[in-house]
CSV table of C-alpha atoms in Angstrom, one decimal:
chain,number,residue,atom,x,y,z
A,1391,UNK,CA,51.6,-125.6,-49.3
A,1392,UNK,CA,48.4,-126.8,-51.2
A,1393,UNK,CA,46.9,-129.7,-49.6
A,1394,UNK,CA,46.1,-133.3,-51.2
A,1395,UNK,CA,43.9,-132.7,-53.9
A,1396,UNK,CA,40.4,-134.3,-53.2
A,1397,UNK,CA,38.6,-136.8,-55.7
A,1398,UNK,CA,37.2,-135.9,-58.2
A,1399,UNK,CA,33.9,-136.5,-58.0
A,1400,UNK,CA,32.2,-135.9,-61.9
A,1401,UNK,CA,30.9,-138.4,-64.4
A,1402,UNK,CA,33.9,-137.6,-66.7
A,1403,UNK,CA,36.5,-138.3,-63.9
A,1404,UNK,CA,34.3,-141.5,-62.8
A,1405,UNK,CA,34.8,-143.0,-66.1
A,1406,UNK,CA,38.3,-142.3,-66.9
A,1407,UNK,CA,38.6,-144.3,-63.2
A,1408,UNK,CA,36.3,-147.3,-64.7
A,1409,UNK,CA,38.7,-147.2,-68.3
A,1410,UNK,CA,41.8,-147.5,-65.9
A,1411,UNK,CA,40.0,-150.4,-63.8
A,1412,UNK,CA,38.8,-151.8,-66.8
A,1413,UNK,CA,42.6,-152.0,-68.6
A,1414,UNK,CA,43.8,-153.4,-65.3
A,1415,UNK,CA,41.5,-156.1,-65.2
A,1416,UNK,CA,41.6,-157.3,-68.6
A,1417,UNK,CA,45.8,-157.0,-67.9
A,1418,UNK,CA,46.3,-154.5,-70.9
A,1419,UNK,CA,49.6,-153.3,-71.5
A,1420,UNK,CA,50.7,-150.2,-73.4
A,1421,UNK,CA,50.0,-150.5,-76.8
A,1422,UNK,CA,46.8,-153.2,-76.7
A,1423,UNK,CA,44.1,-152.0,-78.5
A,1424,UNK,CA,40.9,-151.1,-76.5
A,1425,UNK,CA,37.1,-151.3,-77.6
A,1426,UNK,CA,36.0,-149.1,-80.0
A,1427,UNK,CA,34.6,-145.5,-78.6
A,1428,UNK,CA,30.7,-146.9,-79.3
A,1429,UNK,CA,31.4,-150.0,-77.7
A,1430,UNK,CA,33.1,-148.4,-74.7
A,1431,UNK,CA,29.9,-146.2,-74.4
A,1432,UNK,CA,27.8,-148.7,-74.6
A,1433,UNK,CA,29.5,-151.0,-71.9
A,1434,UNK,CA,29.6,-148.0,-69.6
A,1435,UNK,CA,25.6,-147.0,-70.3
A,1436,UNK,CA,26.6,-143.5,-71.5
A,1437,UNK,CA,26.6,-141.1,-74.9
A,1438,UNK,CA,29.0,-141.4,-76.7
A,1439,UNK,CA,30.6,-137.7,-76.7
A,1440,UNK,CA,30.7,-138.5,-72.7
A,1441,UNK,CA,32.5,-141.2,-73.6
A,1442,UNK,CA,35.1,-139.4,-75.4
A,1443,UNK,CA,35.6,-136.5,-72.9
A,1444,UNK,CA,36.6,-139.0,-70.4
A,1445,UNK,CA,39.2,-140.8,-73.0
A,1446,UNK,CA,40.2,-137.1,-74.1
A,1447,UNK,CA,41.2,-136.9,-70.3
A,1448,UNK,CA,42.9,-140.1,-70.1
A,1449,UNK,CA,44.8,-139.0,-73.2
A,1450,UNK,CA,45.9,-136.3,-71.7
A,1451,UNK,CA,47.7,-138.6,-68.9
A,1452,UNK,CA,48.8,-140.9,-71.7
A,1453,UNK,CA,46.8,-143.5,-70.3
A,1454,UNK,CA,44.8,-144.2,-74.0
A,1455,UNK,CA,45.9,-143.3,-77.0
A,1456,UNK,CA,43.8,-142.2,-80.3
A,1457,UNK,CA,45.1,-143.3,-83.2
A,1458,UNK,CA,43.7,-141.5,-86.3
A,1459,UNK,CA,41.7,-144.3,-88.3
A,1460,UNK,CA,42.7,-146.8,-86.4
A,1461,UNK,CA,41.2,-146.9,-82.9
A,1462,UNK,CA,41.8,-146.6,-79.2
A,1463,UNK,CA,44.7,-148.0,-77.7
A,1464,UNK,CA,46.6,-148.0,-74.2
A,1465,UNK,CA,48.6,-145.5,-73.5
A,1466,UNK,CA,52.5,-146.0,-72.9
A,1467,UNK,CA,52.0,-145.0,-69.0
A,1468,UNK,CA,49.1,-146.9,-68.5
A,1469,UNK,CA,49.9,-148.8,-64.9
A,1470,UNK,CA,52.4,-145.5,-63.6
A,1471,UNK,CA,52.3,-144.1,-60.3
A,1472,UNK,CA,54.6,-140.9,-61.7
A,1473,UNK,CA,54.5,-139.2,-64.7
A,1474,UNK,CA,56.3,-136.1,-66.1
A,1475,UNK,CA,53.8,-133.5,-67.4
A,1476,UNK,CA,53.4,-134.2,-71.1
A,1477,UNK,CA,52.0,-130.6,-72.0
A,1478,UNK,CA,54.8,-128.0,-70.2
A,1479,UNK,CA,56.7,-125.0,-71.7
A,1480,UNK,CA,59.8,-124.9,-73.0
A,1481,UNK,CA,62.3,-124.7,-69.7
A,1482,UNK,CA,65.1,-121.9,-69.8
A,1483,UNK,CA,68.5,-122.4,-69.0
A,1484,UNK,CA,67.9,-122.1,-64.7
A,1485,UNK,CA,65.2,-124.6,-64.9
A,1486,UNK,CA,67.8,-127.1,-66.8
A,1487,UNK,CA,70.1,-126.4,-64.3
A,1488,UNK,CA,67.6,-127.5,-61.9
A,1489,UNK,CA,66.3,-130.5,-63.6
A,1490,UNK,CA,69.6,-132.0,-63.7
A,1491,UNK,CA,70.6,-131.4,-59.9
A,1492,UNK,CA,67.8,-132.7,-59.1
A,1493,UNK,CA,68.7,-135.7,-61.0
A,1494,UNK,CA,72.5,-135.4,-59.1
A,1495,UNK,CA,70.4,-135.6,-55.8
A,1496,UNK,CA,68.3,-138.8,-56.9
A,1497,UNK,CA,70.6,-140.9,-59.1
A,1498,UNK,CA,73.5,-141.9,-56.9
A,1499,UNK,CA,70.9,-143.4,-54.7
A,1500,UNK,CA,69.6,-145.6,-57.0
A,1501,UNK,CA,72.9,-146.3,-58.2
A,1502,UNK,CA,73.5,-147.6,-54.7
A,1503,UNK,CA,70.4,-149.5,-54.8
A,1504,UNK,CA,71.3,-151.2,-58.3
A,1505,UNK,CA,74.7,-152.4,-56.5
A,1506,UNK,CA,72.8,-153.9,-53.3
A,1507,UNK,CA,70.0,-155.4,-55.2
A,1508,UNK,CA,71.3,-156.6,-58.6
A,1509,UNK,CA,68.1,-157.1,-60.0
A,1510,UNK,CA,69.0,-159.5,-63.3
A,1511,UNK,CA,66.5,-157.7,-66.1
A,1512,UNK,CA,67.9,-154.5,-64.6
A,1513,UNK,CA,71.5,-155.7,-65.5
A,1514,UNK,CA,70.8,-157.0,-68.9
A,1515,UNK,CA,69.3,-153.5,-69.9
A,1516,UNK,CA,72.5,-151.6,-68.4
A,1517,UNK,CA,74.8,-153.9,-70.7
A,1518,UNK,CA,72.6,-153.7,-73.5
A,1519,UNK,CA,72.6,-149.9,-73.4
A,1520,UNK,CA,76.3,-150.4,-72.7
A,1521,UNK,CA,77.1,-152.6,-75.9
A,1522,UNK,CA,74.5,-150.5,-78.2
A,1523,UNK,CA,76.4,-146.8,-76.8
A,1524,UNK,CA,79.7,-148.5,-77.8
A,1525,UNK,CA,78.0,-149.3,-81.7
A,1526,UNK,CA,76.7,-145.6,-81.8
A,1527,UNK,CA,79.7,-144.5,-80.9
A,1528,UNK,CA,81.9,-146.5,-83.2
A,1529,UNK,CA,79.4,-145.4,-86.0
A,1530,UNK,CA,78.5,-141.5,-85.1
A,1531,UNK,CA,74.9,-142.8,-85.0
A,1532,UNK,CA,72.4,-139.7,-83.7
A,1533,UNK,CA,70.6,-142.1,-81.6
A,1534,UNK,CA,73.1,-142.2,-78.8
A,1535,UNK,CA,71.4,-139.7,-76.6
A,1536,UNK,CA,68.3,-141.9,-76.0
A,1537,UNK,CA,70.9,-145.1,-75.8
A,1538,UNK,CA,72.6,-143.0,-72.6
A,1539,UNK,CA,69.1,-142.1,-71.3
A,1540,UNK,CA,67.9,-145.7,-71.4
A,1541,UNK,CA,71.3,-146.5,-69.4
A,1542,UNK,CA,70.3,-144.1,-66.5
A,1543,UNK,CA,67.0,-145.9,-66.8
A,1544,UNK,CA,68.1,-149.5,-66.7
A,1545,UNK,CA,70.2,-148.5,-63.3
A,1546,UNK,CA,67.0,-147.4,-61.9
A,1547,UNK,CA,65.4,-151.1,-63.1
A,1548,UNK,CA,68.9,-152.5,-61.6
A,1549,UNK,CA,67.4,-151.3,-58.2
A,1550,UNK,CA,64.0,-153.0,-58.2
A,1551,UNK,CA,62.1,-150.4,-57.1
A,1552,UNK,CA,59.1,-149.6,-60.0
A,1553,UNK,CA,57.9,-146.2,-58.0
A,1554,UNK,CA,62.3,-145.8,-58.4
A,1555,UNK,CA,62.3,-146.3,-61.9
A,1556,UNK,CA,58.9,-144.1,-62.4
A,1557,UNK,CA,60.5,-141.1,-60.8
A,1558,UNK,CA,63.7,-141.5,-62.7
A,1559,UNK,CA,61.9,-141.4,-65.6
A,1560,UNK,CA,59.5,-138.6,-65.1
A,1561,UNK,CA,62.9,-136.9,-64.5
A,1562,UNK,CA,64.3,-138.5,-67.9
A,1563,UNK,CA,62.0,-137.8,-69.8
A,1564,UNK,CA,60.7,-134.3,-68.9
A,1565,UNK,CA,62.3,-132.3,-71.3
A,1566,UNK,CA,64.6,-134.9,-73.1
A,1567,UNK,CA,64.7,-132.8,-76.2
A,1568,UNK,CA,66.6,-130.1,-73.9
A,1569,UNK,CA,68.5,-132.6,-71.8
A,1570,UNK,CA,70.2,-133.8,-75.7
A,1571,UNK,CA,70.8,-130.5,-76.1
A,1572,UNK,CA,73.3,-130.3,-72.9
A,1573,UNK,CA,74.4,-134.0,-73.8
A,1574,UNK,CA,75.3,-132.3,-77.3
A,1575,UNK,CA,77.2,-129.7,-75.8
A,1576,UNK,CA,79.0,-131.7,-72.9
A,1577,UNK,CA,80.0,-133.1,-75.7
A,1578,UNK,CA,82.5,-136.2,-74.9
A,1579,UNK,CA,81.0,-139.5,-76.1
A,1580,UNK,CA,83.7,-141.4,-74.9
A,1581,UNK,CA,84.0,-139.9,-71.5
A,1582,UNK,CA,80.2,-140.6,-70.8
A,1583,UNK,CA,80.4,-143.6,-71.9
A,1584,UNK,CA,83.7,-144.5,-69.2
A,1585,UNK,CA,81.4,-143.2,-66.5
A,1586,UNK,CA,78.7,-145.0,-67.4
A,1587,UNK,CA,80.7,-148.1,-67.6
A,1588,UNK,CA,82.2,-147.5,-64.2
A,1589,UNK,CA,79.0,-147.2,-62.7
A,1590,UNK,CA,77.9,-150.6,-64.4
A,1591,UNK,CA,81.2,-151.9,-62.9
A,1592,UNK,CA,80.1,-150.7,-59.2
A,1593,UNK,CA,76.5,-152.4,-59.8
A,1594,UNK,CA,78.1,-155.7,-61.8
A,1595,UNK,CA,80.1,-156.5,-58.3
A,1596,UNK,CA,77.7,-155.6,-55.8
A,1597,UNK,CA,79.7,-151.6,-54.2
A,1598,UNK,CA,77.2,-149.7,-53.2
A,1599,UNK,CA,79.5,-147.0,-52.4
A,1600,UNK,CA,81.7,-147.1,-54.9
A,1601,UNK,CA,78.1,-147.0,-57.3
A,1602,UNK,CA,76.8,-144.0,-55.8
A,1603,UNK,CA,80.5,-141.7,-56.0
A,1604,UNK,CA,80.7,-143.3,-59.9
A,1605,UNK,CA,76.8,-141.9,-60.5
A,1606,UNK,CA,77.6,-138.1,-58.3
A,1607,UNK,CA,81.0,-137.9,-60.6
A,1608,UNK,CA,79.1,-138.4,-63.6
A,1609,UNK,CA,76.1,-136.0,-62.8
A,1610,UNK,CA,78.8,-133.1,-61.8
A,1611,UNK,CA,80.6,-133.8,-64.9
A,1612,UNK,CA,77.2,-132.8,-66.7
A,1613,UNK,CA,76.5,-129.9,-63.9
A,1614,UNK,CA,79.6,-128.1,-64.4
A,1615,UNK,CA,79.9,-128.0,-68.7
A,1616,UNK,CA,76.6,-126.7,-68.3
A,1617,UNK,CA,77.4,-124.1,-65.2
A,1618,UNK,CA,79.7,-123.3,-67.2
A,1619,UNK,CA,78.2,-122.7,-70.1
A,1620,UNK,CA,76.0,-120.0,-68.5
A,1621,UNK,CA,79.2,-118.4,-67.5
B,455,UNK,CA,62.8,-150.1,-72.4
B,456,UNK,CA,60.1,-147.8,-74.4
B,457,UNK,CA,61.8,-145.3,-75.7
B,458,UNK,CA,60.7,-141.1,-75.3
B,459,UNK,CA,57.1,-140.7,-76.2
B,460,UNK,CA,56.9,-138.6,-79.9
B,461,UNK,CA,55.4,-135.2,-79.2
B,462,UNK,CA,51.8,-135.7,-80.0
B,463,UNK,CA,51.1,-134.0,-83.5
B,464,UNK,CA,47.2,-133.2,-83.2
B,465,UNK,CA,45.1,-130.4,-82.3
B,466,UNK,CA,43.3,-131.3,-79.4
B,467,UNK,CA,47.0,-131.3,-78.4
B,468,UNK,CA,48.0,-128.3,-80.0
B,469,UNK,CA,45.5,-126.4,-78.1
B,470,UNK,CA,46.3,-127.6,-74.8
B,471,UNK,CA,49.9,-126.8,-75.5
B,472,UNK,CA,48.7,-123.6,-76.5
B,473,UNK,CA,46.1,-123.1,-73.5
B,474,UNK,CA,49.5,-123.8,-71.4
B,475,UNK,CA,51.8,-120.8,-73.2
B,476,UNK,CA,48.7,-118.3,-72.0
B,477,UNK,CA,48.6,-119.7,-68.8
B,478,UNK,CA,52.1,-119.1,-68.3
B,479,UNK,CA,52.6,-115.6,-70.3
B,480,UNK,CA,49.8,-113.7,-68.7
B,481,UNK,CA,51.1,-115.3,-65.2
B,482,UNK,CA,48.4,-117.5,-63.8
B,483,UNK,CA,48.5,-119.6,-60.7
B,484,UNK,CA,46.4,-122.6,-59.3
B,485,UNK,CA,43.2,-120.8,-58.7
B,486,UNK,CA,43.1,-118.5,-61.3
B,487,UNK,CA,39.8,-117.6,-63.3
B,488,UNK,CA,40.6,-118.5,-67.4
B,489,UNK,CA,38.6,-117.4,-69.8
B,490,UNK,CA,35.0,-119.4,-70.4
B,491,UNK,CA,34.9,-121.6,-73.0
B,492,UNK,CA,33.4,-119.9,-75.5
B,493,UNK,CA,36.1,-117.1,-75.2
B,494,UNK,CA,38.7,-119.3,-75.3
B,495,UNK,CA,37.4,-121.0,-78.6
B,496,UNK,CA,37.1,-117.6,-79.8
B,497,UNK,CA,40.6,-116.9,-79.1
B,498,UNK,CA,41.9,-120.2,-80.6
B,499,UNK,CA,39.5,-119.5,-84.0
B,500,UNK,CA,38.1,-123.1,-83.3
B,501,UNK,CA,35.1,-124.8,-82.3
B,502,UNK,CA,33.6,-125.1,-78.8
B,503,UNK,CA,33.6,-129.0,-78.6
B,504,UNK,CA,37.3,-128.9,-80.1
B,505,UNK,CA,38.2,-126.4,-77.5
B,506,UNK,CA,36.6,-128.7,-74.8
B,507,UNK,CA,37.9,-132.0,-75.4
B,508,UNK,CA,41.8,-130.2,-75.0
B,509,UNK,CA,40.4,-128.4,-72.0
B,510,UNK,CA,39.3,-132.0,-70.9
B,511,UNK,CA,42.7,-133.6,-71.6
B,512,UNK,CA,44.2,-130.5,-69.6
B,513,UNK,CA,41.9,-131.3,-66.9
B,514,UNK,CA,42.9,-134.9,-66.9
B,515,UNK,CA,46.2,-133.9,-65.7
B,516,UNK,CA,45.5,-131.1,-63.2
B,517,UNK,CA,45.9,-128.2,-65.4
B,518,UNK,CA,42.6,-126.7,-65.5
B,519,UNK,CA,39.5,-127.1,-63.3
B,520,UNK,CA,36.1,-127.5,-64.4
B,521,UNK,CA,33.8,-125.7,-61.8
B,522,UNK,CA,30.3,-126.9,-62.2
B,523,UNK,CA,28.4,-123.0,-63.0
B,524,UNK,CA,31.5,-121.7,-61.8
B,525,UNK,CA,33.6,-121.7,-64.8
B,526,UNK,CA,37.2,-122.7,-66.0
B,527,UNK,CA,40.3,-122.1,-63.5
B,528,UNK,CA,44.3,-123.0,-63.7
B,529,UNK,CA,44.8,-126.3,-61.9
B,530,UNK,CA,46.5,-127.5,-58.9
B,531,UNK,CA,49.1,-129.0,-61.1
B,532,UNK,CA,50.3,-126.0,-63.3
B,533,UNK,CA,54.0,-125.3,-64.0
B,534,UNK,CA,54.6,-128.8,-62.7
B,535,UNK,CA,57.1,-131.1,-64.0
B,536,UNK,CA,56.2,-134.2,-62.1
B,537,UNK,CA,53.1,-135.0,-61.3
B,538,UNK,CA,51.4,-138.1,-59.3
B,539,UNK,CA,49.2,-140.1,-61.8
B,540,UNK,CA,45.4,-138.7,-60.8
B,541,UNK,CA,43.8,-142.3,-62.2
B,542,UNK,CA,45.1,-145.0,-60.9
B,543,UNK,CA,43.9,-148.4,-59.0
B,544,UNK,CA,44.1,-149.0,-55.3
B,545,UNK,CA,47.3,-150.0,-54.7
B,546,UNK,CA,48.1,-153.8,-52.9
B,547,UNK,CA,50.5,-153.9,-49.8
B,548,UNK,CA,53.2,-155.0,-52.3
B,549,UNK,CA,52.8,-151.7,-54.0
B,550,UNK,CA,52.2,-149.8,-50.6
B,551,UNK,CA,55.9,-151.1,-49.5
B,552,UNK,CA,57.7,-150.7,-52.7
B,553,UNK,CA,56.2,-146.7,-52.6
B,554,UNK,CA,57.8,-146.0,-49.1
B,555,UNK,CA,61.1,-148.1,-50.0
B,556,UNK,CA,60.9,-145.5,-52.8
B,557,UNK,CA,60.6,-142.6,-50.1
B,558,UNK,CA,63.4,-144.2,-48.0
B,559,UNK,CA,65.3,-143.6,-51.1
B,560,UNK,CA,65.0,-140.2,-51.6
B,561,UNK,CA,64.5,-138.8,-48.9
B,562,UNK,CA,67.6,-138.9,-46.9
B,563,UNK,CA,69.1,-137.3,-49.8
B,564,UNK,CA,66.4,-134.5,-49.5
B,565,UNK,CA,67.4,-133.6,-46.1
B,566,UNK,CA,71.2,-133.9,-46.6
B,567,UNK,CA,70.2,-131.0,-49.3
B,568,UNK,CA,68.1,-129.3,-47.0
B,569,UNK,CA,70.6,-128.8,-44.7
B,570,UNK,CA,73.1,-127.7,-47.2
B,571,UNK,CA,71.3,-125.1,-48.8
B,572,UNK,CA,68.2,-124.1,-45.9
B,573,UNK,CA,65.4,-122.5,-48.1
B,574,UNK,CA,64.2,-120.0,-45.9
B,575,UNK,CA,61.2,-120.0,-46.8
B,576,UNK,CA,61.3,-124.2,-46.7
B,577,UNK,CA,62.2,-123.8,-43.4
B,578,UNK,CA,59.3,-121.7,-42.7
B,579,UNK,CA,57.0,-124.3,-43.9
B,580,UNK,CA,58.9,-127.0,-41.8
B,581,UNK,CA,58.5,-125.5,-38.4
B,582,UNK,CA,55.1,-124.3,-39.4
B,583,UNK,CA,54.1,-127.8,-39.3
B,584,UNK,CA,55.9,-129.1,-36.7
B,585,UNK,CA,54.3,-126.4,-34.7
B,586,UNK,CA,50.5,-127.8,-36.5
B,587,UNK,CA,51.5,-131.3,-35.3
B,588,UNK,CA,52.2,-130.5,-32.0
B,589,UNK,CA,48.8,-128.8,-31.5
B,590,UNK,CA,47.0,-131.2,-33.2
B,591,UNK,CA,48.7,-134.3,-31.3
B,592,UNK,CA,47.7,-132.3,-28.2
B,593,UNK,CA,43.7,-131.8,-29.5
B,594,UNK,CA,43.5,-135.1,-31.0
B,595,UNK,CA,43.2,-133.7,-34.5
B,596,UNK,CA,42.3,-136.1,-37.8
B,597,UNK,CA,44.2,-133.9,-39.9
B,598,UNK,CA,47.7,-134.8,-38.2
B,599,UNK,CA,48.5,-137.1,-40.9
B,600,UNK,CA,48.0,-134.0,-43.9
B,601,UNK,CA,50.2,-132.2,-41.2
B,602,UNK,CA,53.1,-134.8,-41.3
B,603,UNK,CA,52.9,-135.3,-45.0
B,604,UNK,CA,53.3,-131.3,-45.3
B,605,UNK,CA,56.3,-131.6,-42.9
B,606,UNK,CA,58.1,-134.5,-45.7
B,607,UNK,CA,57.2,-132.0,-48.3
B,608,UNK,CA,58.5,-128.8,-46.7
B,609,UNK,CA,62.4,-130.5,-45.7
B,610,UNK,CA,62.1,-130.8,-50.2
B,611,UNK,CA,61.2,-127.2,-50.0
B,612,UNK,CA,64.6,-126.1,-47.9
B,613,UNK,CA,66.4,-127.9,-50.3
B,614,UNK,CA,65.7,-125.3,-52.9
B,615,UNK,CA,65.4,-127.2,-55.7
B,616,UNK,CA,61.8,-127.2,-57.5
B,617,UNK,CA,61.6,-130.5,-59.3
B,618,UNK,CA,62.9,-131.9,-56.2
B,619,UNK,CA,59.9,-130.6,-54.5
B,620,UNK,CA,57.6,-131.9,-57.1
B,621,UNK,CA,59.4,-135.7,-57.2
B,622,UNK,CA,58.7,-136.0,-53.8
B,623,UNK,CA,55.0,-134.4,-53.6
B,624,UNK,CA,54.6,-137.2,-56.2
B,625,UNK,CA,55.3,-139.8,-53.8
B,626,UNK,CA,53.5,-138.5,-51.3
B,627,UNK,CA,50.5,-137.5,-52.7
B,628,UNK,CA,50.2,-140.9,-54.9
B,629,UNK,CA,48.1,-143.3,-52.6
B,630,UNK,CA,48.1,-140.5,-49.9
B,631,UNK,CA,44.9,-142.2,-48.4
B,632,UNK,CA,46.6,-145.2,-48.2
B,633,UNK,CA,49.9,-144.0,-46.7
B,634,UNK,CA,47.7,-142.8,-43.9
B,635,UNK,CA,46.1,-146.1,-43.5
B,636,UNK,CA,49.9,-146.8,-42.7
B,637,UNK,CA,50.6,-144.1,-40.5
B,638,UNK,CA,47.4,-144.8,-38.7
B,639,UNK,CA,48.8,-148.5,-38.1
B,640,UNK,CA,51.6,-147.0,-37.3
B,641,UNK,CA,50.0,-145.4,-34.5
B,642,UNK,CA,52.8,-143.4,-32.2
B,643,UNK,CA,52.4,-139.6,-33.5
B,644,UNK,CA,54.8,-138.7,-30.4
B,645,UNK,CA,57.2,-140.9,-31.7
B,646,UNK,CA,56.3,-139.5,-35.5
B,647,UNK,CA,57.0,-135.8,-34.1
B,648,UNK,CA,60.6,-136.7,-32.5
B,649,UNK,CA,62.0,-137.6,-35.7
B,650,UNK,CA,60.3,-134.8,-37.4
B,651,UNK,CA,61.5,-132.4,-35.0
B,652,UNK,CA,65.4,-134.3,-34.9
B,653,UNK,CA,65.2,-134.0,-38.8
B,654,UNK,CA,64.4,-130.5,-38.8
B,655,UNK,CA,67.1,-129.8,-35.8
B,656,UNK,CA,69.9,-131.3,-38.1
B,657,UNK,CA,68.2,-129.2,-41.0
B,658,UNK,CA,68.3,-125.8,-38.8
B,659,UNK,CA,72.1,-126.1,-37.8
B,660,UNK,CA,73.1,-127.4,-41.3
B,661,UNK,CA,74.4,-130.4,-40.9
B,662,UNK,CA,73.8,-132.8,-43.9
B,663,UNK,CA,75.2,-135.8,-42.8
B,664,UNK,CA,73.5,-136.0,-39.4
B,665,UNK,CA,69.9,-135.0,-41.3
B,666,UNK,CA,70.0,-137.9,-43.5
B,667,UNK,CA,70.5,-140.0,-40.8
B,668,UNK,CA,67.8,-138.6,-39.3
B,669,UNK,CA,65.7,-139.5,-42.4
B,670,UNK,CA,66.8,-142.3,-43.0
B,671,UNK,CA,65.9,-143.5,-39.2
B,672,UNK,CA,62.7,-142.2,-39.6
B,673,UNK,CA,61.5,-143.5,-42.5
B,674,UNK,CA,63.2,-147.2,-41.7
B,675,UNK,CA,60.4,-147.2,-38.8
B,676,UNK,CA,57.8,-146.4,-40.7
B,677,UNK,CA,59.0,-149.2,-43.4
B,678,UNK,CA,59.8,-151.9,-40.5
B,679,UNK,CA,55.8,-151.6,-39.6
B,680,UNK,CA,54.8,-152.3,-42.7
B,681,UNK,CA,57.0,-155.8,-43.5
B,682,UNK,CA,56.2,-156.1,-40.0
B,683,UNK,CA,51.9,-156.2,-40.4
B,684,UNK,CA,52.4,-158.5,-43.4
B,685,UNK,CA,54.1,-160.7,-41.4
């Protein structure tokens, strides 16, 4: 078992550090542009290819973002504790399996959380994804597998834990492309979307109990079509 | 709710994709010589400062190290799913709290999973570092704390489930210097090692109910301190 990794101490990790401080400060959010490579350079008394090195690092987290002829901006997890690796392999069919146990272990607890702490913005996403499922749904619109991805999401927000809704979403998100693919082949639309709105139910009236058994029935729904589709 | 991040359609992030694939065909582990630089470029038919800056984003996230006259080597965080943000800000007590009521969370699931399923070699790893802890509480050892993290991180372990293991070394090792400001406030290792050692009891005879309680009235100490010092 590998111990905490120590800091790094280089010029390029220093200044990736000094960015992030800097966003923070200035109370940047995801998607605010940032000074322009020269500038940044300049403010931090360094050449310019340094510069860039330590943005190319920060890129990597998706803490900045390059956009081609347009400039530096900040990346969609600036501010996160927990991230899913951006740059992995493709997973085979075990690790999917694993993924989504792992999300059976995690997700009834926050569904348990949502019903004890109710938190209102958290709420108002879960209906939203709720109403716009029942749209897609209605209209056999593609976009339905991100729609019941943001619902899983918004129980996490329900919960008011941000390090919660971080690790849910590392967990999302990390491979989403394959997790559509097993949403695709599970297949029923209109069951998902009852389970979902029996977990919202659970949350809306404040049963922690009955939230968590609504979340582990839906997650073993998913489990098994895809247990058994390994055969 | 932002939706799932579009894969990134560049080269620098081609190449680290692509640095990733040979990291994983030709079996490499954390520790690992790569190829230098120049090699790689070679390999890649690109240029070295093209083939730095997606070694740089790579190293951002933990997936290569940079060893000054050393050369390159597979990172800490290869193969990982989940990581713990490397560049972040010191987190405020607010954060600290909502990071272990994130750990209260999960882990008591963790356990109940650890005692269902009792990874050998998880198990291994827990009683190793019970056995650390003891010694070290006996010699008055710093490195106690790195111990009792390692015990939270083996119970994931005997649960057998990878991106469980990786969820929860994200919450641990985000902040880690910080969490052991708290277990330093915290202050009674004896008392730390009795509900280590109950959790790991309750692990060993495989009963899932009782280890989650054990977990959970372990880590509701450690969270009572905290509201506790900020009075």
């Amino acid at each position: 078992m590998s111990s905490v990794p120590s800091l790094r101490r280089n010029l390029s990790g220093d200044l990736a550090q000094a960015v992030v401080a800097l966003v923070e400060q200035e109370g940047l959010r995801p998607g605010d542009p940032l000074e322009s490579l020269k500038a940044l350079a300049a403010r931090f008394d360094v050449a310019v290819p340094t510069m860039r090195e330590a943005l190319r690092r920060l890129e990597g987290l998706g803490l900045v973002d390059f956009r081609h002829g347009s400039g530096i901006y900040v990346g969609i997890n600036a501010g996160r504790r927990v991230l899913a690796n951006p740059v992995q392999s493709r997973p085979d069919a075990d690790q999917l399996v694993e993924l989504l146990e792992a999300r059976r272990q995690i997700e009834p607890s926050l569904a348990m959380l949502a019903a004890q702490v109710r938190d209102e913005a958290g709420i108002a996403l879960m209906e939203e994804s709720l109403a716009s499922a029942q749209e897609q749904i209605a209209s056999g619109d593609d976009a339905l597998w991100l729609t019941n991805l943001d619902f899983h999401r918004a129980v996490a927000a329900a919960g008011g834990n941000s390090v919660l809704v971080e690790v849910l979403d590392s967990i999302v998100l990390v491979h989403a492309e394959d997790q559509r693919e097993i949403l695709r082949l599970h297949g029923d639309a209109s069951a998902d979307y009852a389970e979902h709105a029996r977990i919202a139910e659970c949350v809306r009236r404040g049963d922690p109990q009955a939230a968590r058994d609504a979340a582990y029935t839906h997650l073993d729904h998913v489990v098994e079509v895809i247990r058994a589709r390994r055969g």
